[in-house]
mmCIF file of C-alpha atoms in Angstrom:
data_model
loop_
_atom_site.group_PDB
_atom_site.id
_atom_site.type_symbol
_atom_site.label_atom_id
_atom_site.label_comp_id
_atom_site.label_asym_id
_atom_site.label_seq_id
_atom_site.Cartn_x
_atom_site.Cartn_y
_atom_site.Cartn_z
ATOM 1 C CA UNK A 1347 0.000 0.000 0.000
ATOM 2 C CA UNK A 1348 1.407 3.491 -1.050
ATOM 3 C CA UNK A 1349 0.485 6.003 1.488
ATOM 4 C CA UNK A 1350 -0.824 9.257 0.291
ATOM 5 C CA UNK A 1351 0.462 11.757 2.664
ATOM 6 C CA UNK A 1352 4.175 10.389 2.113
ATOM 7 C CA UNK A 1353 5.903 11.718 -0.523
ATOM 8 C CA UNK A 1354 7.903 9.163 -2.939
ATOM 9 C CA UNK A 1355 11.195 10.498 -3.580
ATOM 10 C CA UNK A 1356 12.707 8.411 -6.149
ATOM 11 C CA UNK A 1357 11.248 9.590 -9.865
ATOM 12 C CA UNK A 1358 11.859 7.526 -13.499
ATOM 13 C CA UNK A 1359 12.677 9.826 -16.107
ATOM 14 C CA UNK A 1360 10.292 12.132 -18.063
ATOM 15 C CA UNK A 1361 10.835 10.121 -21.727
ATOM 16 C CA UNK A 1362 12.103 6.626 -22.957
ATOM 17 C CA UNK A 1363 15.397 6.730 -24.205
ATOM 18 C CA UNK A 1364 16.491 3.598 -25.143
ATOM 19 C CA UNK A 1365 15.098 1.718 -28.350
ATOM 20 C CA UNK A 1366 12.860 -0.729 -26.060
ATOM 21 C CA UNK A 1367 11.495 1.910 -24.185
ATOM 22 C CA UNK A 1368 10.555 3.820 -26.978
ATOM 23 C CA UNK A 1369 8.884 0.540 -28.322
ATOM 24 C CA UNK A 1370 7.249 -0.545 -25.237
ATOM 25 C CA UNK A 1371 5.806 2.952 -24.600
ATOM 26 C CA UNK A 1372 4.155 3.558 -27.739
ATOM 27 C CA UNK A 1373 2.429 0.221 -27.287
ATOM 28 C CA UNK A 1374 -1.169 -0.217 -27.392
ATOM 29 C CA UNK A 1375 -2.558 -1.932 -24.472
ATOM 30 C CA UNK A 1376 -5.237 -4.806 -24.012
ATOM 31 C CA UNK A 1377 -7.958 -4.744 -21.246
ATOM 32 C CA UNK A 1378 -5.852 -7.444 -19.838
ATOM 33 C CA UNK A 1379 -3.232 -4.939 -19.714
ATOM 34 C CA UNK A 1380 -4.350 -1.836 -18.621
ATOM 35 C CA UNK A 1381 -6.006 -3.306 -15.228
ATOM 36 C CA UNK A 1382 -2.152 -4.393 -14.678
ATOM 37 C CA UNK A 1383 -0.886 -0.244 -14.626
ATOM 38 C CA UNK A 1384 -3.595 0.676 -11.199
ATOM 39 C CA UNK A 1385 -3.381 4.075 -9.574
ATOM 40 C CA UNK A 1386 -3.026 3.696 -5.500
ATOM 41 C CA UNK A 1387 -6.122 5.846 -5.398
ATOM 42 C CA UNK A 1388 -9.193 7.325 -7.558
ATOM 43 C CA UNK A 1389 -9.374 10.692 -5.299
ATOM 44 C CA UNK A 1390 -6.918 12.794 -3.723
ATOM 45 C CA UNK A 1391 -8.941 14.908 -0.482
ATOM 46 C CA UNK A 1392 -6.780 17.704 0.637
ATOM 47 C CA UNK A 1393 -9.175 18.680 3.443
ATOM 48 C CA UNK A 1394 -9.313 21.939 4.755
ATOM 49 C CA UNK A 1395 -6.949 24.421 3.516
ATOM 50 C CA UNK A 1396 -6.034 28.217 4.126
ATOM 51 C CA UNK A 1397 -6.083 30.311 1.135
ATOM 52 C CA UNK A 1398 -1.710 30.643 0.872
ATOM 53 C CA UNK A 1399 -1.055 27.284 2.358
ATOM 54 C CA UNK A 1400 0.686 24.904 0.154
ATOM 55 C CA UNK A 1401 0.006 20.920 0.386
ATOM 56 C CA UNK A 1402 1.285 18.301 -1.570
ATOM 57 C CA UNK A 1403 0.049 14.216 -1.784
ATOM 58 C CA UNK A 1404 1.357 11.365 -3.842
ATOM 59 C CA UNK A 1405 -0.551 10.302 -6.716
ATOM 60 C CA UNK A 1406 1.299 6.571 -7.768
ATOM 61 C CA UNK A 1407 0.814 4.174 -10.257
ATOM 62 C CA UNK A 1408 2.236 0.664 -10.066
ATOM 63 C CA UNK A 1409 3.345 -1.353 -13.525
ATOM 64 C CA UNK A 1410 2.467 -4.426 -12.798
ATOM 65 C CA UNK A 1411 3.144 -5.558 -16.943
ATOM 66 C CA UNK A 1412 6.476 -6.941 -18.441
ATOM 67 C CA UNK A 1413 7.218 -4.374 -19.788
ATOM 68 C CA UNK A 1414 7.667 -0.155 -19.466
ATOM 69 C CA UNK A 1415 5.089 2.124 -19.931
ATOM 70 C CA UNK A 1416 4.982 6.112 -19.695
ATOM 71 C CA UNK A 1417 2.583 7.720 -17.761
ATOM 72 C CA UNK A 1418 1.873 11.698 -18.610
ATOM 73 C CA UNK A 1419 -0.506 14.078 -16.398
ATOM 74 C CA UNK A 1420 -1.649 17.373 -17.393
ATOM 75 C CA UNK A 1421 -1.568 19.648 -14.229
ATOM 76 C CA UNK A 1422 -1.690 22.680 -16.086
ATOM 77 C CA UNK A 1423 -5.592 22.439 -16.403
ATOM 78 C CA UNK A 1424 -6.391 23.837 -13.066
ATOM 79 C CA UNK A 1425 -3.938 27.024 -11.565
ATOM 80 C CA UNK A 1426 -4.422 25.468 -8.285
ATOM 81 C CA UNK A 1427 -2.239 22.465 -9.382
ATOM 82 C CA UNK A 1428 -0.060 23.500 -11.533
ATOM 83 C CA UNK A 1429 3.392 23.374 -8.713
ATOM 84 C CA UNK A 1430 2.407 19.564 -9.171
ATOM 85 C CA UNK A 1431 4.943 17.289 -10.545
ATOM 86 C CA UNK A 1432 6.886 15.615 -12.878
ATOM 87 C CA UNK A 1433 4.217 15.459 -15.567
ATOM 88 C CA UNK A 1434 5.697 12.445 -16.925
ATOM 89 C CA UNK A 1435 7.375 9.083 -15.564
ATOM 90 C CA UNK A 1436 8.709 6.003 -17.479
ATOM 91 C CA UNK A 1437 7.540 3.548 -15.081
ATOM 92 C CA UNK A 1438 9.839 0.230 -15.402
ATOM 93 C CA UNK A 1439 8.154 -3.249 -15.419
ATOM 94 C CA UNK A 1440 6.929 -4.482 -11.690
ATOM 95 C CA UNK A 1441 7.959 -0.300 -10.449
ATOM 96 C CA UNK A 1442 5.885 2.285 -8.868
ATOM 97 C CA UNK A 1443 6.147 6.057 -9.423
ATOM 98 C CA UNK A 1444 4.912 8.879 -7.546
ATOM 99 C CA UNK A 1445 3.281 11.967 -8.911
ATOM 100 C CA UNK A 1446 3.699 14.876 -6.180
ATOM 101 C CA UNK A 1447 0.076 16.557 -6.663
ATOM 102 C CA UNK A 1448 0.481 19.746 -5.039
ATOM 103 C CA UNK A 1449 -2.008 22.171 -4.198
ATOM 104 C CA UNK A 1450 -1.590 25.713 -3.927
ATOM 105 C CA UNK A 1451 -4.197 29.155 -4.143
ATOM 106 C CA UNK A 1452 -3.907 32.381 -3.837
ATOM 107 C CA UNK A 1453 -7.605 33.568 -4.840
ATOM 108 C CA UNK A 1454 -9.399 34.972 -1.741
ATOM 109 C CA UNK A 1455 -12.735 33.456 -0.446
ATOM 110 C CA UNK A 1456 -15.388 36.276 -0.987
ATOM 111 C CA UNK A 1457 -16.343 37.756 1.748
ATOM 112 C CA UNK A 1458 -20.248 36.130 1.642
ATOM 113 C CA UNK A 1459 -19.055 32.979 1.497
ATOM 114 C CA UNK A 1460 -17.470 30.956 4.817
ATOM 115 C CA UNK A 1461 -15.691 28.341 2.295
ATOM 116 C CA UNK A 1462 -14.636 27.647 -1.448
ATOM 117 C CA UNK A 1463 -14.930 23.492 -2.677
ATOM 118 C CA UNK A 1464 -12.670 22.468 -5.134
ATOM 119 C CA UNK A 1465 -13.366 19.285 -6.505
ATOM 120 C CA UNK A 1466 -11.626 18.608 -10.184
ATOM 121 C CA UNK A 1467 -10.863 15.654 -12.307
ATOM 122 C CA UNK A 1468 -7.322 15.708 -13.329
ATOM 123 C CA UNK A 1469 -6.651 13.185 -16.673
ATOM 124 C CA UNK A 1470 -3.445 11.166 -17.493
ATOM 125 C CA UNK A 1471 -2.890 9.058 -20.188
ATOM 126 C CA UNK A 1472 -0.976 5.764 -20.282
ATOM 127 C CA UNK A 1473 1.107 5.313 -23.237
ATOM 128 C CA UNK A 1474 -0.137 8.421 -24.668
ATOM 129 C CA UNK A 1475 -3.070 6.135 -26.112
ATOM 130 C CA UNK A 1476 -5.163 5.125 -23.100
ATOM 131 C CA UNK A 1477 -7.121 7.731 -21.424
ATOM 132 C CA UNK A 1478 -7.758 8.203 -17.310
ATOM 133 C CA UNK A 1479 -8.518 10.391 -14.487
ATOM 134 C CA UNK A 1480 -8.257 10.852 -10.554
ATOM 135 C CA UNK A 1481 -9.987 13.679 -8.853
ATOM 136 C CA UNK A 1482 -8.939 16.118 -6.080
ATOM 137 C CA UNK A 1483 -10.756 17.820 -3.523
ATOM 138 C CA UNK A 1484 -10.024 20.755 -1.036
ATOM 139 C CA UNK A 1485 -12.167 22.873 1.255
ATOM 140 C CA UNK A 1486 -10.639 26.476 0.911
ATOM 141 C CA UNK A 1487 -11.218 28.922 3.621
ATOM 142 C CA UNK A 1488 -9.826 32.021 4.644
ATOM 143 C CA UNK A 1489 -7.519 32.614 7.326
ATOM 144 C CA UNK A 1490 -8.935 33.014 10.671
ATOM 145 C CA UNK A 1491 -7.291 34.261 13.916
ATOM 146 C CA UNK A 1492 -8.846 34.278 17.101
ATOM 147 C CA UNK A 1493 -8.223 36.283 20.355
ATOM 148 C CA UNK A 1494 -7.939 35.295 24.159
ATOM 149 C CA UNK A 1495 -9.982 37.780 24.900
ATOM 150 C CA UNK A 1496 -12.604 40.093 22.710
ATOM 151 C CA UNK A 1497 -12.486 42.704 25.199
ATOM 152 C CA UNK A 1498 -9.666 43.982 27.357
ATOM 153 C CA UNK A 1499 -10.086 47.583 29.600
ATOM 154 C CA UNK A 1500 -6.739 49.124 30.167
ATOM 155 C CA UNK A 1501 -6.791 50.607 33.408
ATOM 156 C CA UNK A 1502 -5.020 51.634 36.587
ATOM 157 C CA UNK A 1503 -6.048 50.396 39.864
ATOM 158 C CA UNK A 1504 -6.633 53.043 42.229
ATOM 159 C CA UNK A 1505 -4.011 52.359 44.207
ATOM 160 C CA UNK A 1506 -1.397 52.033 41.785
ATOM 161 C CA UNK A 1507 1.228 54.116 41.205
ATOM 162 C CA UNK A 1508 2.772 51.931 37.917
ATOM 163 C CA UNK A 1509 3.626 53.999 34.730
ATOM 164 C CA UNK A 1510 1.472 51.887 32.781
ATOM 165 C CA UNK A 1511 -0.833 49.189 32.280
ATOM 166 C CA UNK A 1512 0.106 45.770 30.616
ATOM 167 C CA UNK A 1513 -1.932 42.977 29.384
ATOM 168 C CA UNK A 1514 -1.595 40.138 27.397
ATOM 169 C CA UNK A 1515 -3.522 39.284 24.353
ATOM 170 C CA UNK A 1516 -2.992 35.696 22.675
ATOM 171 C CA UNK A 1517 -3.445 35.275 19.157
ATOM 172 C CA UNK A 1518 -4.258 31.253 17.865
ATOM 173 C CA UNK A 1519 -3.796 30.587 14.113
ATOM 174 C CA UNK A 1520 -5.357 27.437 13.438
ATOM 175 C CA UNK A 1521 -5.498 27.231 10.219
ATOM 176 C CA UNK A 1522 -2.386 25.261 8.145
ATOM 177 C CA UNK A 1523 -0.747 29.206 6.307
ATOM 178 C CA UNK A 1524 1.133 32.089 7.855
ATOM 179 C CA UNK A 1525 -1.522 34.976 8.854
ATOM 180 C CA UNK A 1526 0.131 38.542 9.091
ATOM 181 C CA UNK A 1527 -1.151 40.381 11.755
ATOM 182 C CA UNK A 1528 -1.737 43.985 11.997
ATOM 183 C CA UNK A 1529 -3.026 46.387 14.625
ATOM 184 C CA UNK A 1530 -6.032 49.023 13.301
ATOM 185 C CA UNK A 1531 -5.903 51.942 16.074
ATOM 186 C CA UNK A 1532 -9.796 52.707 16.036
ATOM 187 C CA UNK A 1533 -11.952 55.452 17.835
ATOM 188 C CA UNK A 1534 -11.291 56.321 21.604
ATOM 189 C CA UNK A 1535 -7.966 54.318 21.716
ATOM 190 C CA UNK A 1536 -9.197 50.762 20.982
ATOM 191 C CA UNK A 1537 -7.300 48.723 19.083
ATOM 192 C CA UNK A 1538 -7.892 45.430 16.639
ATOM 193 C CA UNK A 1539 -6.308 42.705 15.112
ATOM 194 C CA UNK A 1540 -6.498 42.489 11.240
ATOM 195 C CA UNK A 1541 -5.441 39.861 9.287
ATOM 196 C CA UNK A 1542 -4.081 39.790 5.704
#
Protein backbone atom coordinates (compact mmCIF):
# COMPACT_ATOMS: atom_id res chain seq x y z
CA UNK A 1 0.00 0.00 0.00
CA UNK A 2 1.41 3.49 -1.05
CA UNK A 3 0.49 6.00 1.49
CA UNK A 4 -0.82 9.26 0.29
CA UNK A 5 0.46 11.76 2.66
CA UNK A 6 4.18 10.39 2.11
CA UNK A 7 5.90 11.72 -0.52
CA UNK A 8 7.90 9.16 -2.94
CA UNK A 9 11.19 10.50 -3.58
CA UNK A 10 12.71 8.41 -6.15
CA UNK A 11 11.25 9.59 -9.87
CA UNK A 12 11.86 7.53 -13.50
CA UNK A 13 12.68 9.83 -16.11
CA UNK A 14 10.29 12.13 -18.06
CA UNK A 15 10.84 10.12 -21.73
CA UNK A 16 12.10 6.63 -22.96
CA UNK A 17 15.40 6.73 -24.21
CA UNK A 18 16.49 3.60 -25.14
CA UNK A 19 15.10 1.72 -28.35
CA UNK A 20 12.86 -0.73 -26.06
CA UNK A 21 11.49 1.91 -24.18
CA UNK A 22 10.55 3.82 -26.98
CA UNK A 23 8.88 0.54 -28.32
CA UNK A 24 7.25 -0.54 -25.24
CA UNK A 25 5.81 2.95 -24.60
CA UNK A 26 4.16 3.56 -27.74
CA UNK A 27 2.43 0.22 -27.29
CA UNK A 28 -1.17 -0.22 -27.39
CA UNK A 29 -2.56 -1.93 -24.47
CA UNK A 30 -5.24 -4.81 -24.01
CA UNK A 31 -7.96 -4.74 -21.25
CA UNK A 32 -5.85 -7.44 -19.84
CA UNK A 33 -3.23 -4.94 -19.71
CA UNK A 34 -4.35 -1.84 -18.62
CA UNK A 35 -6.01 -3.31 -15.23
CA UNK A 36 -2.15 -4.39 -14.68
CA UNK A 37 -0.89 -0.24 -14.63
CA UNK A 38 -3.60 0.68 -11.20
CA UNK A 39 -3.38 4.08 -9.57
CA UNK A 40 -3.03 3.70 -5.50
CA UNK A 41 -6.12 5.85 -5.40
CA UNK A 42 -9.19 7.32 -7.56
CA UNK A 43 -9.37 10.69 -5.30
CA UNK A 44 -6.92 12.79 -3.72
CA UNK A 45 -8.94 14.91 -0.48
CA UNK A 46 -6.78 17.70 0.64
CA UNK A 47 -9.17 18.68 3.44
CA UNK A 48 -9.31 21.94 4.75
CA UNK A 49 -6.95 24.42 3.52
CA UNK A 50 -6.03 28.22 4.13
CA UNK A 51 -6.08 30.31 1.14
CA UNK A 52 -1.71 30.64 0.87
CA UNK A 53 -1.05 27.28 2.36
CA UNK A 54 0.69 24.90 0.15
CA UNK A 55 0.01 20.92 0.39
CA UNK A 56 1.29 18.30 -1.57
CA UNK A 57 0.05 14.22 -1.78
CA UNK A 58 1.36 11.36 -3.84
CA UNK A 59 -0.55 10.30 -6.72
CA UNK A 60 1.30 6.57 -7.77
CA UNK A 61 0.81 4.17 -10.26
CA UNK A 62 2.24 0.66 -10.07
CA UNK A 63 3.34 -1.35 -13.52
CA UNK A 64 2.47 -4.43 -12.80
CA UNK A 65 3.14 -5.56 -16.94
CA UNK A 66 6.48 -6.94 -18.44
CA UNK A 67 7.22 -4.37 -19.79
CA UNK A 68 7.67 -0.16 -19.47
CA UNK A 69 5.09 2.12 -19.93
CA UNK A 70 4.98 6.11 -19.70
CA UNK A 71 2.58 7.72 -17.76
CA UNK A 72 1.87 11.70 -18.61
CA UNK A 73 -0.51 14.08 -16.40
CA UNK A 74 -1.65 17.37 -17.39
CA UNK A 75 -1.57 19.65 -14.23
CA UNK A 76 -1.69 22.68 -16.09
CA UNK A 77 -5.59 22.44 -16.40
CA UNK A 78 -6.39 23.84 -13.07
CA UNK A 79 -3.94 27.02 -11.56
CA UNK A 80 -4.42 25.47 -8.29
CA UNK A 81 -2.24 22.47 -9.38
CA UNK A 82 -0.06 23.50 -11.53
CA UNK A 83 3.39 23.37 -8.71
CA UNK A 84 2.41 19.56 -9.17
CA UNK A 85 4.94 17.29 -10.55
CA UNK A 86 6.89 15.61 -12.88
CA UNK A 87 4.22 15.46 -15.57
CA UNK A 88 5.70 12.45 -16.93
CA UNK A 89 7.38 9.08 -15.56
CA UNK A 90 8.71 6.00 -17.48
CA UNK A 91 7.54 3.55 -15.08
CA UNK A 92 9.84 0.23 -15.40
CA UNK A 93 8.15 -3.25 -15.42
CA UNK A 94 6.93 -4.48 -11.69
CA UNK A 95 7.96 -0.30 -10.45
CA UNK A 96 5.88 2.29 -8.87
CA UNK A 97 6.15 6.06 -9.42
CA UNK A 98 4.91 8.88 -7.55
CA UNK A 99 3.28 11.97 -8.91
CA UNK A 100 3.70 14.88 -6.18
CA UNK A 101 0.08 16.56 -6.66
CA UNK A 102 0.48 19.75 -5.04
CA UNK A 103 -2.01 22.17 -4.20
CA UNK A 104 -1.59 25.71 -3.93
CA UNK A 105 -4.20 29.15 -4.14
CA UNK A 106 -3.91 32.38 -3.84
CA UNK A 107 -7.61 33.57 -4.84
CA UNK A 108 -9.40 34.97 -1.74
CA UNK A 109 -12.74 33.46 -0.45
CA UNK A 110 -15.39 36.28 -0.99
CA UNK A 111 -16.34 37.76 1.75
CA UNK A 112 -20.25 36.13 1.64
CA UNK A 113 -19.05 32.98 1.50
CA UNK A 114 -17.47 30.96 4.82
CA UNK A 115 -15.69 28.34 2.30
CA UNK A 116 -14.64 27.65 -1.45
CA UNK A 117 -14.93 23.49 -2.68
CA UNK A 118 -12.67 22.47 -5.13
CA UNK A 119 -13.37 19.28 -6.50
CA UNK A 120 -11.63 18.61 -10.18
CA UNK A 121 -10.86 15.65 -12.31
CA UNK A 122 -7.32 15.71 -13.33
CA UNK A 123 -6.65 13.19 -16.67
CA UNK A 124 -3.44 11.17 -17.49
CA UNK A 125 -2.89 9.06 -20.19
CA UNK A 126 -0.98 5.76 -20.28
CA UNK A 127 1.11 5.31 -23.24
CA UNK A 128 -0.14 8.42 -24.67
CA UNK A 129 -3.07 6.13 -26.11
CA UNK A 130 -5.16 5.13 -23.10
CA UNK A 131 -7.12 7.73 -21.42
CA UNK A 132 -7.76 8.20 -17.31
CA UNK A 133 -8.52 10.39 -14.49
CA UNK A 134 -8.26 10.85 -10.55
CA UNK A 135 -9.99 13.68 -8.85
CA UNK A 136 -8.94 16.12 -6.08
CA UNK A 137 -10.76 17.82 -3.52
CA UNK A 138 -10.02 20.75 -1.04
CA UNK A 139 -12.17 22.87 1.25
CA UNK A 140 -10.64 26.48 0.91
CA UNK A 141 -11.22 28.92 3.62
CA UNK A 142 -9.83 32.02 4.64
CA UNK A 143 -7.52 32.61 7.33
CA UNK A 144 -8.93 33.01 10.67
CA UNK A 145 -7.29 34.26 13.92
CA UNK A 146 -8.85 34.28 17.10
CA UNK A 147 -8.22 36.28 20.35
CA UNK A 148 -7.94 35.30 24.16
CA UNK A 149 -9.98 37.78 24.90
CA UNK A 150 -12.60 40.09 22.71
CA UNK A 151 -12.49 42.70 25.20
CA UNK A 152 -9.67 43.98 27.36
CA UNK A 153 -10.09 47.58 29.60
CA UNK A 154 -6.74 49.12 30.17
CA UNK A 155 -6.79 50.61 33.41
CA UNK A 156 -5.02 51.63 36.59
CA UNK A 157 -6.05 50.40 39.86
CA UNK A 158 -6.63 53.04 42.23
CA UNK A 159 -4.01 52.36 44.21
CA UNK A 160 -1.40 52.03 41.78
CA UNK A 161 1.23 54.12 41.21
CA UNK A 162 2.77 51.93 37.92
CA UNK A 163 3.63 54.00 34.73
CA UNK A 164 1.47 51.89 32.78
CA UNK A 165 -0.83 49.19 32.28
CA UNK A 166 0.11 45.77 30.62
CA UNK A 167 -1.93 42.98 29.38
CA UNK A 168 -1.59 40.14 27.40
CA UNK A 169 -3.52 39.28 24.35
CA UNK A 170 -2.99 35.70 22.68
CA UNK A 171 -3.44 35.27 19.16
CA UNK A 172 -4.26 31.25 17.87
CA UNK A 173 -3.80 30.59 14.11
CA UNK A 174 -5.36 27.44 13.44
CA UNK A 175 -5.50 27.23 10.22
CA UNK A 176 -2.39 25.26 8.14
CA UNK A 177 -0.75 29.21 6.31
CA UNK A 178 1.13 32.09 7.85
CA UNK A 179 -1.52 34.98 8.85
CA UNK A 180 0.13 38.54 9.09
CA UNK A 181 -1.15 40.38 11.76
CA UNK A 182 -1.74 43.99 12.00
CA UNK A 183 -3.03 46.39 14.62
CA UNK A 184 -6.03 49.02 13.30
CA UNK A 185 -5.90 51.94 16.07
CA UNK A 186 -9.80 52.71 16.04
CA UNK A 187 -11.95 55.45 17.83
CA UNK A 188 -11.29 56.32 21.60
CA UNK A 189 -7.97 54.32 21.72
CA UNK A 190 -9.20 50.76 20.98
CA UNK A 191 -7.30 48.72 19.08
CA UNK A 192 -7.89 45.43 16.64
CA UNK A 193 -6.31 42.70 15.11
CA UNK A 194 -6.50 42.49 11.24
CA UNK A 195 -5.44 39.86 9.29
CA UNK A 196 -4.08 39.79 5.70
Amino acid sequence: LIDENKIMKRKFKPEPSTAEETHDCNLALSNDDLVLVWPNVKSLNFGTLCVNSKATKTFAVTNDLKRSVVVRIDFGEHDELVQSTPSSQVIPAGATAGFDVTFFTTNQIPANQRSRIFRKSIHYTINGNHNSKFSVGAELVPIRVSLSHNLLEMRFDDDSLEPAVVKTITLKNTGNAAARISWVRGQNGSSSPRTS
